[in-house]
Coordinates of C-alpha atoms in Angstrom, one line a residue:
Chain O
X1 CA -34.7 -7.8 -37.7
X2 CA -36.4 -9.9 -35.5
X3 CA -35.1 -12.8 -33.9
X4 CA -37.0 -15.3 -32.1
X5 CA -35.2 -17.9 -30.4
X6 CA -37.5 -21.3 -29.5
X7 CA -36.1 -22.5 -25.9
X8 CA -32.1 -22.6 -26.6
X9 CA -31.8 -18.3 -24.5
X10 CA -32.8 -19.4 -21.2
X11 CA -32.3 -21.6 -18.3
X12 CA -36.1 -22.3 -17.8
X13 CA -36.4 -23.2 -21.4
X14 CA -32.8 -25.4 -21.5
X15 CA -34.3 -27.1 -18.3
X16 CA -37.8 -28.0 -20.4
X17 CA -35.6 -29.0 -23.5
X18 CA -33.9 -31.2 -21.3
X19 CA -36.8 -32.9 -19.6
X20 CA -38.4 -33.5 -23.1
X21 CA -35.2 -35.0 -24.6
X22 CA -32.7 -35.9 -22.2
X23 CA -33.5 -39.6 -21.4
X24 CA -33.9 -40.2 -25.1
X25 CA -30.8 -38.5 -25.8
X26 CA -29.0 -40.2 -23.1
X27 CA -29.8 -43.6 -24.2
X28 CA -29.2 -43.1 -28.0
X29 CA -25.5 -41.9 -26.9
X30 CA -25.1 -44.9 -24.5
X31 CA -26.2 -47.1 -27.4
X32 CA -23.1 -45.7 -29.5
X33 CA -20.7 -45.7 -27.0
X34 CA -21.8 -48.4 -24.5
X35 CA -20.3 -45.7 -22.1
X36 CA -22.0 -43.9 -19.5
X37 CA -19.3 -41.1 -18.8
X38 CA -18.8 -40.4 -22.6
X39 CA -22.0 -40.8 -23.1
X40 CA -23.1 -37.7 -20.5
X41 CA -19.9 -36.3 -22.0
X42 CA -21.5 -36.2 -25.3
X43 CA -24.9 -35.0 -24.5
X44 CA -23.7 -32.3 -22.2
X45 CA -21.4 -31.0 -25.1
X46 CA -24.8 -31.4 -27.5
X47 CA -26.1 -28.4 -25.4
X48 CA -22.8 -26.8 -25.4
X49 CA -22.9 -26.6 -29.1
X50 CA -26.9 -26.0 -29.0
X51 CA -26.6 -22.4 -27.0
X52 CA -23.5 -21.9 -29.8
X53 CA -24.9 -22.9 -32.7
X54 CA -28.7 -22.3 -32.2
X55 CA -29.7 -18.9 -31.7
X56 CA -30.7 -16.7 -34.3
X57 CA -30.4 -20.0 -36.9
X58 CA -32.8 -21.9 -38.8
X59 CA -33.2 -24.6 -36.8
X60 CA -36.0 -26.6 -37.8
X61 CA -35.8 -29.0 -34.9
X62 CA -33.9 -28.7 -31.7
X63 CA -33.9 -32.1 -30.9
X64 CA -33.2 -33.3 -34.3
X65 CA -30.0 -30.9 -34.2
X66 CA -29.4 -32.0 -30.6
X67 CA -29.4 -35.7 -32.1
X68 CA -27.4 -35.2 -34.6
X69 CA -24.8 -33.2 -32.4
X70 CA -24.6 -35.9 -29.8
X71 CA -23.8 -38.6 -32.9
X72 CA -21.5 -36.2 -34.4
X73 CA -19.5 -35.5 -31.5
X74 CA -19.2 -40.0 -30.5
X75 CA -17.9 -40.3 -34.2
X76 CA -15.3 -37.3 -34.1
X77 CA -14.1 -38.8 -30.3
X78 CA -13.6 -42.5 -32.1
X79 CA -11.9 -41.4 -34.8
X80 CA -9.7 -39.0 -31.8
X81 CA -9.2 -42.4 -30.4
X82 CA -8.4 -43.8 -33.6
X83 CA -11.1 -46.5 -32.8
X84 CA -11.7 -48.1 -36.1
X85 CA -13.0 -51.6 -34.7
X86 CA -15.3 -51.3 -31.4
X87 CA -17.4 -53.8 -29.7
X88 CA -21.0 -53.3 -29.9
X89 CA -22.2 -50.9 -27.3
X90 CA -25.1 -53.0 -25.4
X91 CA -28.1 -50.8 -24.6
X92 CA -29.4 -51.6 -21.1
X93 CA -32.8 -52.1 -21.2
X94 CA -35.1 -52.9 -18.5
X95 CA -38.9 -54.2 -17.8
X96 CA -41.3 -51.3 -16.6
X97 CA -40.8 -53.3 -13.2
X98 CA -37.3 -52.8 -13.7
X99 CA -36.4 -56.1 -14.4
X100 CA -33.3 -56.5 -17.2
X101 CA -34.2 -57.7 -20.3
X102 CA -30.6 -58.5 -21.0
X103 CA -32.3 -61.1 -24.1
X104 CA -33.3 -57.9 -26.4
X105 CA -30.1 -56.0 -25.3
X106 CA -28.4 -58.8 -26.6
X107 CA -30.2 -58.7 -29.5
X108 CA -29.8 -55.4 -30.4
X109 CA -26.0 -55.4 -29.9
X110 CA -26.1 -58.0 -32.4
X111 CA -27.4 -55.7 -35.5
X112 CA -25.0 -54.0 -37.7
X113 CA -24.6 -50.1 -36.1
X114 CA -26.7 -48.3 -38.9
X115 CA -29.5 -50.7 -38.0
X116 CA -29.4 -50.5 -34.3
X117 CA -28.8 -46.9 -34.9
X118 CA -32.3 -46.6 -36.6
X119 CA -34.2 -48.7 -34.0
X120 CA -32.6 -46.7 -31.0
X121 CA -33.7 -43.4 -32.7
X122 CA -37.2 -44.4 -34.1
X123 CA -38.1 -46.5 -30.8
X124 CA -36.1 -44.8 -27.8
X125 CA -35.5 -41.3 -29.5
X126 CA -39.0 -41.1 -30.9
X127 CA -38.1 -39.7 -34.1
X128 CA -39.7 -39.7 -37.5
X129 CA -37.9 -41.4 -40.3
X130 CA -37.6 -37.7 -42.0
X131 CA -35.7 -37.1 -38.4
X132 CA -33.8 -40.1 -38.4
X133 CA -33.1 -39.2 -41.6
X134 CA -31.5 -36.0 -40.8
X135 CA -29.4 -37.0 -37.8
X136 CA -27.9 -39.9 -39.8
X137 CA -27.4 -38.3 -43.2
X138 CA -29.3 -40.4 -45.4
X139 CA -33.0 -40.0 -46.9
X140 CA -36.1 -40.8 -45.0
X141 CA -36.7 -44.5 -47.2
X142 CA -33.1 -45.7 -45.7
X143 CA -33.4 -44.9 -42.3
X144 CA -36.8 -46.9 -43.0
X145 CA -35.8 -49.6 -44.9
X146 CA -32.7 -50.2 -42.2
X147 CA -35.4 -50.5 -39.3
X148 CA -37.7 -52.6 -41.0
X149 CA -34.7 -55.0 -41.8
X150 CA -33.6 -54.9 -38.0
X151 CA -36.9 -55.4 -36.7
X152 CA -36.9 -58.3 -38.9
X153 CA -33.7 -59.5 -38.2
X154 CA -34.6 -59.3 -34.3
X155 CA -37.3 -61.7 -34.6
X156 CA -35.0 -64.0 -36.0
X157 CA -32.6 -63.8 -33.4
X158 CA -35.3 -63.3 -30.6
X159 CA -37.0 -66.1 -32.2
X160 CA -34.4 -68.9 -32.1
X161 CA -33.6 -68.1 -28.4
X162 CA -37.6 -69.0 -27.9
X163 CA -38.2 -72.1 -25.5
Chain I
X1 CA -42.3 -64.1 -32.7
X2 CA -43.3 -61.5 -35.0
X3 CA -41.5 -58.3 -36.4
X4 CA -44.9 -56.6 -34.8
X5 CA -44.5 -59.1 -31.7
X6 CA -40.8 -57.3 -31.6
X7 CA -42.0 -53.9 -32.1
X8 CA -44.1 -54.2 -28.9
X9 CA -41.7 -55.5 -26.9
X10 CA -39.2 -53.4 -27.3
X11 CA -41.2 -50.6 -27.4
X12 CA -42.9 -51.4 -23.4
X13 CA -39.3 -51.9 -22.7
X14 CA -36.9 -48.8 -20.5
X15 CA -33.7 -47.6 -21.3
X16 CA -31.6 -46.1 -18.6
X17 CA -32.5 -43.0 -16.8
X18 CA -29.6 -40.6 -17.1
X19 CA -27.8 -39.1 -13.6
X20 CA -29.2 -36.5 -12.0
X21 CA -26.0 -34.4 -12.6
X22 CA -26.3 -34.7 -16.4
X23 CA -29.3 -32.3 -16.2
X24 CA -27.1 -30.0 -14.3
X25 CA -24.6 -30.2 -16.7
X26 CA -26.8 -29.3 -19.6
X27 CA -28.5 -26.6 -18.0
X28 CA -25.1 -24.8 -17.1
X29 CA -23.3 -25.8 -20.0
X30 CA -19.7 -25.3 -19.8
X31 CA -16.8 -26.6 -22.1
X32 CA -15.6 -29.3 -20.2
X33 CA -11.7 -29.9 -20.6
X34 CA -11.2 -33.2 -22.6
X35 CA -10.8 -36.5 -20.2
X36 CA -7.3 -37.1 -22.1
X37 CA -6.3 -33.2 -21.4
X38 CA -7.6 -34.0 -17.7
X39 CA -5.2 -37.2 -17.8
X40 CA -2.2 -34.9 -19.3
X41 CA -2.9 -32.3 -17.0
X42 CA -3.3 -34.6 -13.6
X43 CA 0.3 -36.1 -15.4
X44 CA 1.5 -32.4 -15.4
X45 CA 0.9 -31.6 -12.0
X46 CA 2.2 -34.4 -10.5
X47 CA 5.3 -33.9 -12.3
X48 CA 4.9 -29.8 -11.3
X49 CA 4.5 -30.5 -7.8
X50 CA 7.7 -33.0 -7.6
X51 CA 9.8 -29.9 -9.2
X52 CA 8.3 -27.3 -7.5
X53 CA 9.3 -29.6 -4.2
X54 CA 12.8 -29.4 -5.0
X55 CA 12.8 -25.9 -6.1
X56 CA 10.7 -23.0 -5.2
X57 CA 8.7 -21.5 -8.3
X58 CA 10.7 -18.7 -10.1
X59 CA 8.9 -15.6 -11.2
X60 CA 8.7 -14.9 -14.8
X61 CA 12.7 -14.6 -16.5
X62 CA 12.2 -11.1 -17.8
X63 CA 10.0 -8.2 -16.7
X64 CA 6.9 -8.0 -18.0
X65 CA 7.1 -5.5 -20.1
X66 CA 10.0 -7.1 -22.0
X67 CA 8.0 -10.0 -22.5
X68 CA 4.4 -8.6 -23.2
X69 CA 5.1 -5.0 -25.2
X70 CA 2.0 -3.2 -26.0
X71 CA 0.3 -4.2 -30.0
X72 CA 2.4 -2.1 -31.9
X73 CA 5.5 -3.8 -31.0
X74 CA 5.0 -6.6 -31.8
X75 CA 6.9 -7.7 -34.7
X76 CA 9.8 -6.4 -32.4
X77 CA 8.6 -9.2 -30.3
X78 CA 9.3 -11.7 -32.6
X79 CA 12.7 -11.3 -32.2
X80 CA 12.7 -11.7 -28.6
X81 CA 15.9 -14.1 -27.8
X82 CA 13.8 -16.7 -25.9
X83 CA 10.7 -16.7 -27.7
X84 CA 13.0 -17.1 -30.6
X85 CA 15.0 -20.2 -28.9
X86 CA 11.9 -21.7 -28.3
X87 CA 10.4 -21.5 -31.4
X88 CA 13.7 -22.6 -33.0
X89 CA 13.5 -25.8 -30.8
X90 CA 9.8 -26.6 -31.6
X91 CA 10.6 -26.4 -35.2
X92 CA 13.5 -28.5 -35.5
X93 CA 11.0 -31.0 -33.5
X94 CA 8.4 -30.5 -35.7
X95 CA 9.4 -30.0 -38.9
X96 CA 7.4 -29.1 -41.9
X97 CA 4.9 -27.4 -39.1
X98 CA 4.3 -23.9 -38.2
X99 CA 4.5 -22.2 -35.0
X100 CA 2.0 -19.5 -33.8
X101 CA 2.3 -17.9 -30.4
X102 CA -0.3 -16.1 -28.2
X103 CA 0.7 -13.8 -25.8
X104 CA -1.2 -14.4 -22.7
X105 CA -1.8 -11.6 -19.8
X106 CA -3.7 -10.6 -17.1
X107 CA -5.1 -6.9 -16.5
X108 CA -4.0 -6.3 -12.6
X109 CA -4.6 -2.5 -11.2
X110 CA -3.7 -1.1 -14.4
X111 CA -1.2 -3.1 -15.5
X112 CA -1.4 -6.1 -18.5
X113 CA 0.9 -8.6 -16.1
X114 CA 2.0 -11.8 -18.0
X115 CA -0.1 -15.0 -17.1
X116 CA 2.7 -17.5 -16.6
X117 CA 1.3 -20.7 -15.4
X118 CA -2.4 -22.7 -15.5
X119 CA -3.8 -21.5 -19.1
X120 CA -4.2 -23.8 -22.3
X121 CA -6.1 -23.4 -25.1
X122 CA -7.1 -25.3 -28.2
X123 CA -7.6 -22.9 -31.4
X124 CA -10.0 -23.9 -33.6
X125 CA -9.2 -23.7 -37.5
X126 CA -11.1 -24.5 -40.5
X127 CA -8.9 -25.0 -43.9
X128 CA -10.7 -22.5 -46.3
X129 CA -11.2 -24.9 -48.8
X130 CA -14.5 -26.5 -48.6
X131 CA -17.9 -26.1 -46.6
X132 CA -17.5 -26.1 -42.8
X133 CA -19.5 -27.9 -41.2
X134 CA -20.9 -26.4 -37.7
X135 CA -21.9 -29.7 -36.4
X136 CA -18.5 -31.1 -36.8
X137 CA -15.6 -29.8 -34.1
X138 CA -13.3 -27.8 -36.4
X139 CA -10.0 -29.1 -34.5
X140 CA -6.8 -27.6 -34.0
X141 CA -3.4 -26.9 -32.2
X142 CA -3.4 -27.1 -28.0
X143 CA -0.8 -24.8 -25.9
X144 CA -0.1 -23.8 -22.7
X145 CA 1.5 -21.3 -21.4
X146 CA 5.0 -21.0 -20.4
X147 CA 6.8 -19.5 -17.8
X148 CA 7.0 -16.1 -19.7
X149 CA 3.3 -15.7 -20.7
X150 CA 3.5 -17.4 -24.1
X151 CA 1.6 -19.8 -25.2
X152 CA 3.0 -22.1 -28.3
X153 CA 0.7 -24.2 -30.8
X154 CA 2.2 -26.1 -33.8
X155 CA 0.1 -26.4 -36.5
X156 CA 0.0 -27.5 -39.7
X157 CA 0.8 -24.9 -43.1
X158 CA -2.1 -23.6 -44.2
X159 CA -4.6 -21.5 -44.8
X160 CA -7.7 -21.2 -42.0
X161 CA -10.5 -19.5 -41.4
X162 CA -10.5 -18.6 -37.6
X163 CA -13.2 -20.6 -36.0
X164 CA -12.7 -19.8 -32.2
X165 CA -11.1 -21.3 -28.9
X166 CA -11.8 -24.0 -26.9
X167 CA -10.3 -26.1 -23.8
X168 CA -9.5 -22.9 -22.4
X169 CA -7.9 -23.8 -18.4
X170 CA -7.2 -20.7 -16.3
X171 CA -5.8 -20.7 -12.8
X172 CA -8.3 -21.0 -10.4
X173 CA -8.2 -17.1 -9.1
X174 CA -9.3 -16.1 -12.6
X175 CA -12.1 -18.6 -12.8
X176 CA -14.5 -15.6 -12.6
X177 CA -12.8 -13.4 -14.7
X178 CA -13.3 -12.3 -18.3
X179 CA -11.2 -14.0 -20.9
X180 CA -11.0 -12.4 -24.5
X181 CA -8.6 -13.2 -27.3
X182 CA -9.4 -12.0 -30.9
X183 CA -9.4 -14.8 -33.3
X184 CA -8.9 -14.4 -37.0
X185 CA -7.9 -16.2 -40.3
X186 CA -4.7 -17.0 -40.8
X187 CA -2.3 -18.6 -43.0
X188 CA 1.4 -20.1 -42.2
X189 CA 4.1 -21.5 -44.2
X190 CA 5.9 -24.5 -43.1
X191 CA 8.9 -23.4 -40.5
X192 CA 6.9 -20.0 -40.3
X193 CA 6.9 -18.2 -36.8
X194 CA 3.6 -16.2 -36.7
X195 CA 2.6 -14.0 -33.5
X196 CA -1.1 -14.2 -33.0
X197 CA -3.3 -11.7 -31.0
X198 CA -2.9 -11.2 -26.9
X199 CA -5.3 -13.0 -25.0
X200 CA -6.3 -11.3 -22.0
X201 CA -7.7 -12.1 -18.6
X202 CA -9.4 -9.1 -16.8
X203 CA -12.1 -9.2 -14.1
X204 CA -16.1 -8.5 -15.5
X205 CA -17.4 -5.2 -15.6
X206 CA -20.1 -4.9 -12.9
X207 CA -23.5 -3.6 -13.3
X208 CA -24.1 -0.6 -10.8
X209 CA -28.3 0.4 -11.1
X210 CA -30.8 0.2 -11.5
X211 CA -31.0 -3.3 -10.3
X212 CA -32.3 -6.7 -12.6
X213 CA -35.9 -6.1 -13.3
X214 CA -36.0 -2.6 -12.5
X215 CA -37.0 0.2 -14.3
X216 CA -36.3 3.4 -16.3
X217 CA -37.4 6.6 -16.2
X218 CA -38.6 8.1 -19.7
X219 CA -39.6 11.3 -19.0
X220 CA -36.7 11.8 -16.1
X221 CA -34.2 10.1 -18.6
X222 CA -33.4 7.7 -16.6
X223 CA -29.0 6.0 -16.8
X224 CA -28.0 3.0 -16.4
X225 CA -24.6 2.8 -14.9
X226 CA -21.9 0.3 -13.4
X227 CA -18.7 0.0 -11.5
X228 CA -16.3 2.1 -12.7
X229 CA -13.3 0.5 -14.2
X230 CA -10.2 2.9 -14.5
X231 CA -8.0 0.5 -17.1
X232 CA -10.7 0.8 -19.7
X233 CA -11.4 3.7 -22.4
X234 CA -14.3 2.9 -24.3
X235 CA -17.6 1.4 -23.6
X236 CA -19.7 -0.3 -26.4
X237 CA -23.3 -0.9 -25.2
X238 CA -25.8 -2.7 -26.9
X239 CA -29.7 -2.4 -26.7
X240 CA -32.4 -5.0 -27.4
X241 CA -36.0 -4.8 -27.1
X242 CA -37.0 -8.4 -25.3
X243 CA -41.0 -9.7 -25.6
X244 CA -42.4 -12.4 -24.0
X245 CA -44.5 -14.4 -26.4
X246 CA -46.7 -17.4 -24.9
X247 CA -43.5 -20.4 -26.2
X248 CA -40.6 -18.1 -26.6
X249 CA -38.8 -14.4 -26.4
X250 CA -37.8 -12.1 -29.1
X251 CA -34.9 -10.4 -28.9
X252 CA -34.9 -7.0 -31.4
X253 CA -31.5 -5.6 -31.8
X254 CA -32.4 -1.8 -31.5
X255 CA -28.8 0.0 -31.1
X256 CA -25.3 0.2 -30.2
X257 CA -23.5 2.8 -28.9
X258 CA -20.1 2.9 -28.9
X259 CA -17.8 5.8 -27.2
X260 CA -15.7 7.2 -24.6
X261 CA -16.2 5.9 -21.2
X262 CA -18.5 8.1 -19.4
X263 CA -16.7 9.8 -16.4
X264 CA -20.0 8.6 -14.1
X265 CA -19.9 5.3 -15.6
X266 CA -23.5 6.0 -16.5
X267 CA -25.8 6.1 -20.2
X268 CA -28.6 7.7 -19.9
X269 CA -31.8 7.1 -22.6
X270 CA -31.4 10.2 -24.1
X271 CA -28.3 8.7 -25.2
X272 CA -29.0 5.7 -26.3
X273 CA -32.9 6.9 -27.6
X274 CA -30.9 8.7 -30.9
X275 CA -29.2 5.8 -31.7
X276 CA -32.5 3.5 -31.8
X277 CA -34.0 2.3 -35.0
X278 CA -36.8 2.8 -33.5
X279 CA -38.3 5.4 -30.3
X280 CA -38.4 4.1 -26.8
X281 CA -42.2 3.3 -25.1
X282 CA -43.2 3.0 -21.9
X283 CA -43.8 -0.7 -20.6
X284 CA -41.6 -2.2 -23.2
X285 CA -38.3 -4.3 -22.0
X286 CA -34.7 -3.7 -22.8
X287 CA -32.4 -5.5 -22.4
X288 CA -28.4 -4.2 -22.3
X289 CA -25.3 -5.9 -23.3
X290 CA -21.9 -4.0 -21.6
X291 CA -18.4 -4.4 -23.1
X292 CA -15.0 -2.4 -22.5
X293 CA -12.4 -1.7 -24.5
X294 CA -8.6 -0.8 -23.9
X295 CA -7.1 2.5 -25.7
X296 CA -5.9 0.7 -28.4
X297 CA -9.6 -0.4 -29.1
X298 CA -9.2 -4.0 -27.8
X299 CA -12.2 -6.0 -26.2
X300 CA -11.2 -6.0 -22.8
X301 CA -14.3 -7.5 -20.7
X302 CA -17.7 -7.2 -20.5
X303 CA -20.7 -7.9 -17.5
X304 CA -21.1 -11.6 -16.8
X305 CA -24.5 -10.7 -17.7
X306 CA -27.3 -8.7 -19.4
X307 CA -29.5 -6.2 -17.6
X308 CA -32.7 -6.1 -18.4
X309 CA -35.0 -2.8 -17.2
X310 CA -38.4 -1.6 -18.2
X311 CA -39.1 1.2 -19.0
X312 CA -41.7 3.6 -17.4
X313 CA -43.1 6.9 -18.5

């Protein structure tokens, strides 16, 4: 039998994996945990599990599974913790001039998880809705429907804080 | 403003490049010890280095062969008088909960010595009831070692479906070496006292020649050998044809062979070539996979790495 493995075997291929999805990834765990070291924590465990689980699977999409690992592992370390009520993790997100635009990070923190979860996947993980879909557990029209409501929530919020 | 005006927005907007490390740690992934395991262990240590201030470390209670008889006696070893005590006292601390045990050792010239201090281990178990879930971290029992090589876990009654190991710590001298331990289903009764398989520490196996990226000889049936290692008795080698395609590689499981260990510490094609599915050809890659077994059949170690030669006419 043949078995082709897509980028998860070697170095070269982990290191080009991790330049196409390692910001992305980095910011979607930050955006869970609000937590730089557990965020790198999870991530690096994400390609622990990757070079584990990976090879010789059917793996439609390596950074979908990567995703979904990364959310995976935050929940199972929260419910370690026995966290069942956590602040809002606040996504730092700057100007391209590197200016803080602590307004929309605000904003953000301020929509339920499963909505900010969508906008953080579809915007800053560049994922399909089929994708967010996937990592999330829930079919391609919910993952929609929840970032169409936060977008539209944001206004609102982004609105009233308008001069 | 718009939902559109909000889509733009926070679509020209950053998020926050990840640390330069980070990369390193993905690209050389390695289980990393849990921060709370770090905090327990730090905790240890400190309290470790107060007693070992007052008192000079002992060496192990019993001799090691007492402590760490070969597989067949193992039952025998359940009735070992401090093993025993020690099991007694976890249960009546833990009651309604099982208590496995792994031996642990270290292969030093010759010997399987017992590994008394600096090894822990979480084993992973899955309840056989239901779909596991590879995404999701199976859980289970953490131990470390005591001072005479055993290594105690509580667990919950149960049936499981061994999953594997994790958050294995090892002294720092044995950082390089190979650590194997044989993990399997299991089921426990509450109070039960169950004896698991050995895990063992023993340095790699070392690839001799030809070197990475060199080649073998068809028609001169070329060998590929490595460091002898006296302990072991077997050799299983595996073989893998290994193409380069333009986004990825294909590895094709050709063969195994599995048998005594050769006296030079060398296979040569011939070998191997009868065992193929299918016939060696020049300019195609292979790639070989070493492991060593004890005389009792047990994995032992293997080569940190995989050789990978091609071969020539």
């Amino acid at each position: 039998m043949i078995e082709v493995r897509m980028s998860a075997p070697s170095t070269p291929d982990l290191g080009g994996l991790y330049d196409r999805v390692g910001r992305r990834l980095y910011a979607y765990a930050l955006s869970l945990t609000g937590d730089a070291s557990r965020s790198e924590d999870a991530v690096q465990d994400a390609f622990v599990r990757l070079l584990k689980y990976a090879p010789g699977r059917d793996v439609k999409s390596l950074e979908g599974l990567l995703f979904a690992t990364t959310r995976n592992l935050i929940l199972d370390d929260r419910r370690r913790r026995d966290v069942r009520r956590h602040a809002p993790a606040l996504l730092p997100l700057a100007q391209p001039s590197g200016e803080p635009d602590d307004e929309a990070s605000r904003a953000l923190g301020k929509l339920p998880e499963e909505q900010r979860e969508a906008v953080v996947l579809k915007i800053y993980g560049e994922l399909t809705f089929a994708e967010i879909g996937e990592v999330t557990g829930t079919p391609p029209g919910t993952a929609a429907t929840r970032y169409r409501m936060a977008i539209e929530k944001l206004a609102r919020i982004l609105s009233r804080n308008e001069p | 403003m718009t939902p559109d005006d909000v889509e733009a927005r926070l679509q020209a907007l950053r998020t926050p490049m990840p640390p330069d490390r980070l990369r390193e740690r993905c690209l050389a992934p390695r289980r990393r010890p849990r921060a709370a395991w770090l905090a327990l262990g730090a905790s240890f240590l400190m309290g470790g280095l107060s007693v070992w201030l007052i008192a000079m470390p002992k060496p192990p209670s019993r001799p090691a062969e007492k402590i760490l008889p070969p597989v067949g006696e193992r039952e025998s070893n359940a009735d070992d008088p401090v093993l025993k005590d020690k099991a007694d006292r976890l249960r009546r601390e833990n009651p309604g909960m099982a208590i496995l045990v792994v031996r642990v050792r270290q292969l030093q010239e010759g010997q399987f010595l017992p590994l008394t201090q600096g090894f822990g281990m979480k084993i992973l178990l899955e309840p056989t009831e239901g779909t596991p879930d590879p995404l999701k971290d199976p859980g289970g029992p953490y131990g470390e070692v005591d001072l005479d090589g055993n290594a105690f876990f509580v667990s919950v009654p149960g049936r499981y479906r061994g999953v594997g190991f994790d958050h294995v710590t090892a002294p720092e001298a044995l950082q390089d070496y190979h650590f194997a331990w044989e993990y399997k289903d299991l089921a426990v009764r509450a109070g039960e006292l169950k004896i698991l398989e050995d895990a063992i520490f023993a340095r790699r196996m070392a690839w001799a020649a030809p070197p990475e990226g060199g080649s073998l000889s068809l028609k001169s049936d070329g060998g590929i050998s490595w460091a002898p290692y006296p302990e072991l008795r077997q050799v299983r080698i595996g073989f893998e044809r290994v193409t380069k395609h333009p986004d990825a590689w294909s590895w094709e499981g050709l063969g195994t062979f599995k048998g005594e260990c050769p006296k030079d510490s060398t296979i040569h094609l011939s070998q191997l070539s009868t065992l193929s599915k299918e016939p060696f050809r020049a300019g195609e890659t292979l790639a070989f996979n070493l492991e060593g077994f004890d005389r009792d059949g047990r994995k032992i170690t293997q080569t940190k790495e995989r050789r990978l030669l091609l071969l020539r006419e």
